[in-house]
Amino acid sequence: MNRFEDKSVVVTGAASGFGVAITRKFAAEGANVLLADIDLEGAERVASELPSAVAIRVDVADEQDNIAMVQAAVDNFGKIDVMCCNAGVPHRGAYMTRMDVDDFDRMWTINVRSIFLATKYSVEHMPAGSSIISTASIAGKRPRKGLTPYNASKGAVITLTKSMALELAPNIRANCVCPVSSPTGFDLTSTGKEELSEDMEKMVIDGIPLGRRAMPEDVADAYAFLASDEARFLTGVALDIDGGRSI
């Protein structure tokens, strides 16, 4: 399939986890891809595997870095057809009263403010029919205790997406995906462990009717669908990639 031939796609958080799978999916379907990540070496490594890709170091929390990211996409590809706001951070489970205020502010800056910045500077370079897609979380709809700041930040991504869909219509669509737990570095960071224990893995999977965690490719497929012409009448959608966990 070449659904994205001659399309320009920007992916934040492109050096790991969902970002790698999202990047590879769009590239496999013909897109030119700008990989944006604070880990430039990792982004360059992924970009080297792709037919038309550029890597750039971006701190998504920084306004000037977002401006530079958009300019790099325009300089290299002439436009932005799909802005993938995938970058995000978790925190290790702890009740909100025990969380450091600076850590709370950092999480909201990276998980929420970054989407505002990327959108603010991208839209003037996005032709009619373009898409903005963000990574929220099923935690934004079905929160778990001990993750209150994270749950709230992902709930904000969902509401931000719906509001952007209204403001940017009819020329640009805005949607987000809401993954369940996934075996990526993101989950490992949130637990502080190299891998989940058997008991913890079982507890997570027992809550997912389809019997497994989300794979990065599941999320990448959802991104590609929402960016495609097949989803041309979808905007403001928060698509659950959760194997039924939310029900």
Coordinates of C-alpha atoms in Angstrom, one line a residue:
M1 CA 0.0 0.0 0.0
N2 CA 1.2 3.5 -0.8
R3 CA -1.5 5.6 1.0
F4 CA 1.0 8.2 1.9
E5 CA 3.1 8.6 -1.2
D6 CA 4.3 12.2 -1.5
K7 CA 3.0 13.0 1.9
S8 CA 5.1 14.6 4.6
V9 CA 4.8 13.2 8.2
V10 CA 6.3 14.5 11.4
V11 CA 6.6 12.1 14.4
T12 CA 7.6 13.3 17.8
G13 CA 9.1 10.8 20.2
A14 CA 10.2 8.9 17.1
A15 CA 13.3 7.2 18.6
S16 CA 11.6 4.6 20.8
G17 CA 8.4 2.8 21.6
F18 CA 5.3 3.7 19.6
G19 CA 7.2 6.4 17.8
V20 CA 9.4 3.9 16.0
A21 CA 6.5 1.8 14.9
I22 CA 4.5 4.9 13.8
T23 CA 7.5 6.1 11.8
R24 CA 8.1 2.8 10.1
K25 CA 4.4 2.4 9.2
F26 CA 4.2 5.8 7.4
A27 CA 7.5 5.2 5.7
A28 CA 6.4 1.8 4.5
E29 CA 3.4 3.4 2.9
G30 CA 5.4 5.9 0.9
A31 CA 5.7 8.9 3.3
N32 CA 8.6 11.3 3.8
V33 CA 9.1 11.3 7.5
L34 CA 10.7 13.8 9.9
L35 CA 11.8 12.0 13.1
A36 CA 11.8 14.4 16.1
D37 CA 13.2 13.2 19.4
I38 CA 15.4 14.5 22.2
D39 CA 17.5 11.4 21.6
L40 CA 19.0 12.4 18.3
E41 CA 21.2 9.3 18.0
G42 CA 18.2 7.0 18.4
A43 CA 16.2 9.0 15.9
E44 CA 19.1 9.0 13.4
R45 CA 19.4 5.2 13.8
V46 CA 15.7 4.7 12.9
A47 CA 15.9 7.2 10.1
S48 CA 18.9 5.4 8.5
E49 CA 16.6 2.4 7.9
L50 CA 14.0 4.4 5.9
P51 CA 13.9 5.5 2.3
S52 CA 13.1 9.1 2.9
A53 CA 13.6 10.3 6.4
V54 CA 15.3 13.1 8.3
A55 CA 16.1 13.1 12.0
I56 CA 16.3 16.2 14.2
R57 CA 16.9 16.7 17.9
V58 CA 13.8 18.2 19.5
D59 CA 12.8 18.9 23.1
V60 CA 9.0 19.0 22.6
A61 CA 8.7 21.1 25.7
D62 CA 10.7 23.9 24.2
E63 CA 9.0 26.5 22.0
Q64 CA 12.0 27.3 19.8
D65 CA 12.6 23.6 19.2
N66 CA 9.0 23.2 18.0
I67 CA 9.5 26.1 15.6
A68 CA 12.7 24.5 14.3
M69 CA 11.0 21.1 13.9
V70 CA 8.3 22.6 11.8
Q71 CA 10.8 24.6 9.7
A72 CA 12.9 21.5 9.2
A73 CA 9.9 19.6 7.8
V74 CA 9.0 22.4 5.5
D75 CA 12.6 22.9 4.3
N76 CA 13.0 19.1 3.6
F77 CA 9.5 18.2 2.3
G78 CA 7.7 21.5 1.6
K79 CA 4.7 20.9 3.8
I80 CA 3.3 18.9 6.7
D81 CA 0.4 16.5 5.9
V82 CA 0.4 14.6 9.2
M83 CA 1.6 15.9 12.5
C84 CA 2.0 12.9 14.9
C85 CA 2.2 14.3 18.5
N86 CA 3.4 11.1 20.1
A87 CA 6.0 12.2 22.6
G88 CA 5.1 11.7 26.3
V89 CA 6.4 10.7 29.7
P90 CA 5.0 8.6 32.5
H91 CA 5.7 8.8 36.2
R92 CA 6.3 6.0 38.6
G93 CA 3.1 5.1 40.4
A94 CA 2.7 7.2 43.5
Y95 CA -0.2 9.1 45.1
M96 CA -0.4 12.7 43.9
T97 CA 0.4 14.0 47.4
R98 CA 3.8 12.4 47.2
M99 CA 4.6 13.7 43.7
D100 CA 7.1 16.5 43.4
V101 CA 5.6 19.7 41.9
D102 CA 8.5 20.0 39.3
D103 CA 7.8 16.5 38.1
F104 CA 4.1 17.3 37.7
D105 CA 4.9 20.4 35.7
R106 CA 7.4 18.6 33.5
M107 CA 4.8 15.9 32.8
W108 CA 2.2 18.4 31.7
T109 CA 4.7 20.3 29.7
I110 CA 5.7 17.3 27.7
N111 CA 2.3 15.5 27.5
V112 CA 0.0 18.4 26.9
R113 CA 1.8 21.7 26.1
S114 CA 3.9 20.0 23.4
I115 CA 0.8 19.3 21.4
F116 CA -0.3 22.9 21.6
L117 CA 3.2 24.0 20.4
A118 CA 3.5 21.6 17.6
T119 CA 0.0 22.4 16.4
K120 CA 0.4 26.2 16.8
Y121 CA 3.4 26.3 14.4
S122 CA 2.3 23.5 12.0
V123 CA -1.1 24.5 10.8
E124 CA 0.0 27.2 8.5
H125 CA 2.1 24.6 6.6
M126 CA -0.7 22.0 6.5
P127 CA -2.8 21.7 3.3
A128 CA -6.5 21.0 3.4
G129 CA -7.2 17.4 4.3
S130 CA -4.2 17.2 6.7
S131 CA -4.3 15.5 10.1
I132 CA -3.1 16.0 13.6
I133 CA -2.9 12.8 15.6
S134 CA -1.8 12.6 19.3
T135 CA -1.1 9.8 21.7
A136 CA -3.4 9.9 24.7
S137 CA -4.0 6.8 26.8
I138 CA -6.9 4.7 28.0
A139 CA -5.9 6.1 31.4
G140 CA -7.4 9.4 30.2
K141 CA -10.8 7.6 30.2
R142 CA -10.4 4.8 32.8
P143 CA -7.9 6.1 35.3
R144 CA -6.1 3.9 37.9
K145 CA -5.2 5.1 41.4
G146 CA -1.6 6.1 42.0
L147 CA -1.4 7.7 38.5
T148 CA -3.5 10.8 39.0
P149 CA -1.2 13.4 37.3
Y150 CA -0.6 11.1 34.4
N151 CA -4.3 10.1 34.1
A152 CA -5.2 13.8 34.1
S153 CA -2.6 14.8 31.5
K154 CA -3.9 12.2 29.1
G155 CA -7.5 13.3 29.8
A156 CA -6.3 16.7 28.8
V157 CA -4.9 15.3 25.5
I158 CA -8.3 13.9 24.7
T159 CA -10.1 17.2 25.5
L160 CA -7.5 19.2 23.6
T161 CA -7.9 16.9 20.6
K162 CA -11.7 17.4 20.6
S163 CA -11.4 21.2 20.9
M164 CA -8.7 21.4 18.2
A165 CA -11.0 19.4 15.9
L166 CA -13.6 22.1 16.2
E167 CA -11.2 25.0 15.8
L168 CA -9.3 23.5 12.8
A169 CA -12.3 22.2 10.9
P170 CA -13.0 21.8 8.0
N171 CA -9.5 21.9 6.6
I172 CA -7.6 19.9 9.3
R173 CA -8.7 16.9 11.2
A174 CA -7.6 16.2 14.8
N175 CA -7.8 12.8 16.5
C176 CA -6.0 10.8 19.2
V177 CA -5.4 7.2 20.1
C178 CA -5.8 5.8 23.6
P179 CA -3.6 2.7 24.0
V180 CA -3.6 0.3 27.0
S181 CA -0.4 -0.9 28.6
S182 CA 2.3 -1.9 26.1
P183 CA 5.6 -3.7 26.5
T184 CA 7.7 -0.7 25.7
G185 CA 10.3 1.4 27.5
F186 CA 7.6 3.8 28.5
D187 CA 5.9 1.1 30.7
L188 CA 9.3 0.1 32.1
T189 CA 10.0 3.7 33.0
S190 CA 6.7 4.0 34.8
T191 CA 7.4 0.8 36.9
G192 CA 11.1 1.2 37.4
K193 CA 11.7 -2.4 36.4
E194 CA 13.5 -4.0 33.5
E195 CA 10.4 -6.1 32.9
L196 CA 7.1 -6.8 34.6
S197 CA 6.9 -9.6 37.1
E198 CA 4.7 -12.6 36.1
D199 CA 2.1 -11.6 38.7
M200 CA 2.0 -8.0 37.4
E201 CA 1.9 -9.1 33.8
K202 CA -1.0 -11.4 34.6
M203 CA -2.8 -8.6 36.5
V204 CA -2.6 -6.3 33.5
I205 CA -3.6 -8.9 30.9
D206 CA -6.5 -10.1 33.1
G207 CA -8.1 -6.7 32.7
I208 CA -7.9 -6.8 28.9
P209 CA -10.6 -9.0 27.2
L210 CA -8.5 -9.7 24.1
G211 CA -5.9 -11.3 26.4
R212 CA -2.7 -9.3 25.6
R213 CA -1.2 -5.9 25.9
A214 CA -1.0 -3.4 23.0
M215 CA 1.9 -3.8 20.7
P216 CA 3.5 -0.7 19.1
E217 CA 2.3 -1.9 15.7
D218 CA -1.3 -1.8 16.9
V219 CA -0.9 1.9 17.7
A220 CA 0.9 2.5 14.4
D221 CA -1.9 0.9 12.4
A222 CA -4.4 3.2 14.2
Y223 CA -2.3 6.3 13.4
A224 CA -2.2 5.3 9.7
F225 CA -5.9 4.7 9.6
L226 CA -6.8 8.0 11.2
A227 CA -4.4 9.8 8.8
S228 CA -5.8 8.1 5.8
D229 CA -8.6 8.9 3.4
E230 CA -10.5 6.0 4.9
A231 CA -11.0 8.2 8.0
R232 CA -11.7 11.4 6.1
F233 CA -15.0 11.9 8.0
L234 CA -13.5 11.3 11.4
T235 CA -12.4 14.2 13.6
G236 CA -12.4 14.7 17.4
V237 CA -12.1 10.9 17.9
A238 CA -10.3 9.4 20.8
L239 CA -9.8 5.8 19.5
D240 CA -9.3 3.1 22.1
I241 CA -6.5 0.8 21.3
D242 CA -7.1 -1.3 24.4
G243 CA -8.3 -4.8 23.5
G244 CA -11.6 -4.0 25.3
R245 CA -10.0 -2.8 28.6
S246 CA -12.2 0.3 28.8
I247 CA -15.4 -1.9 28.9

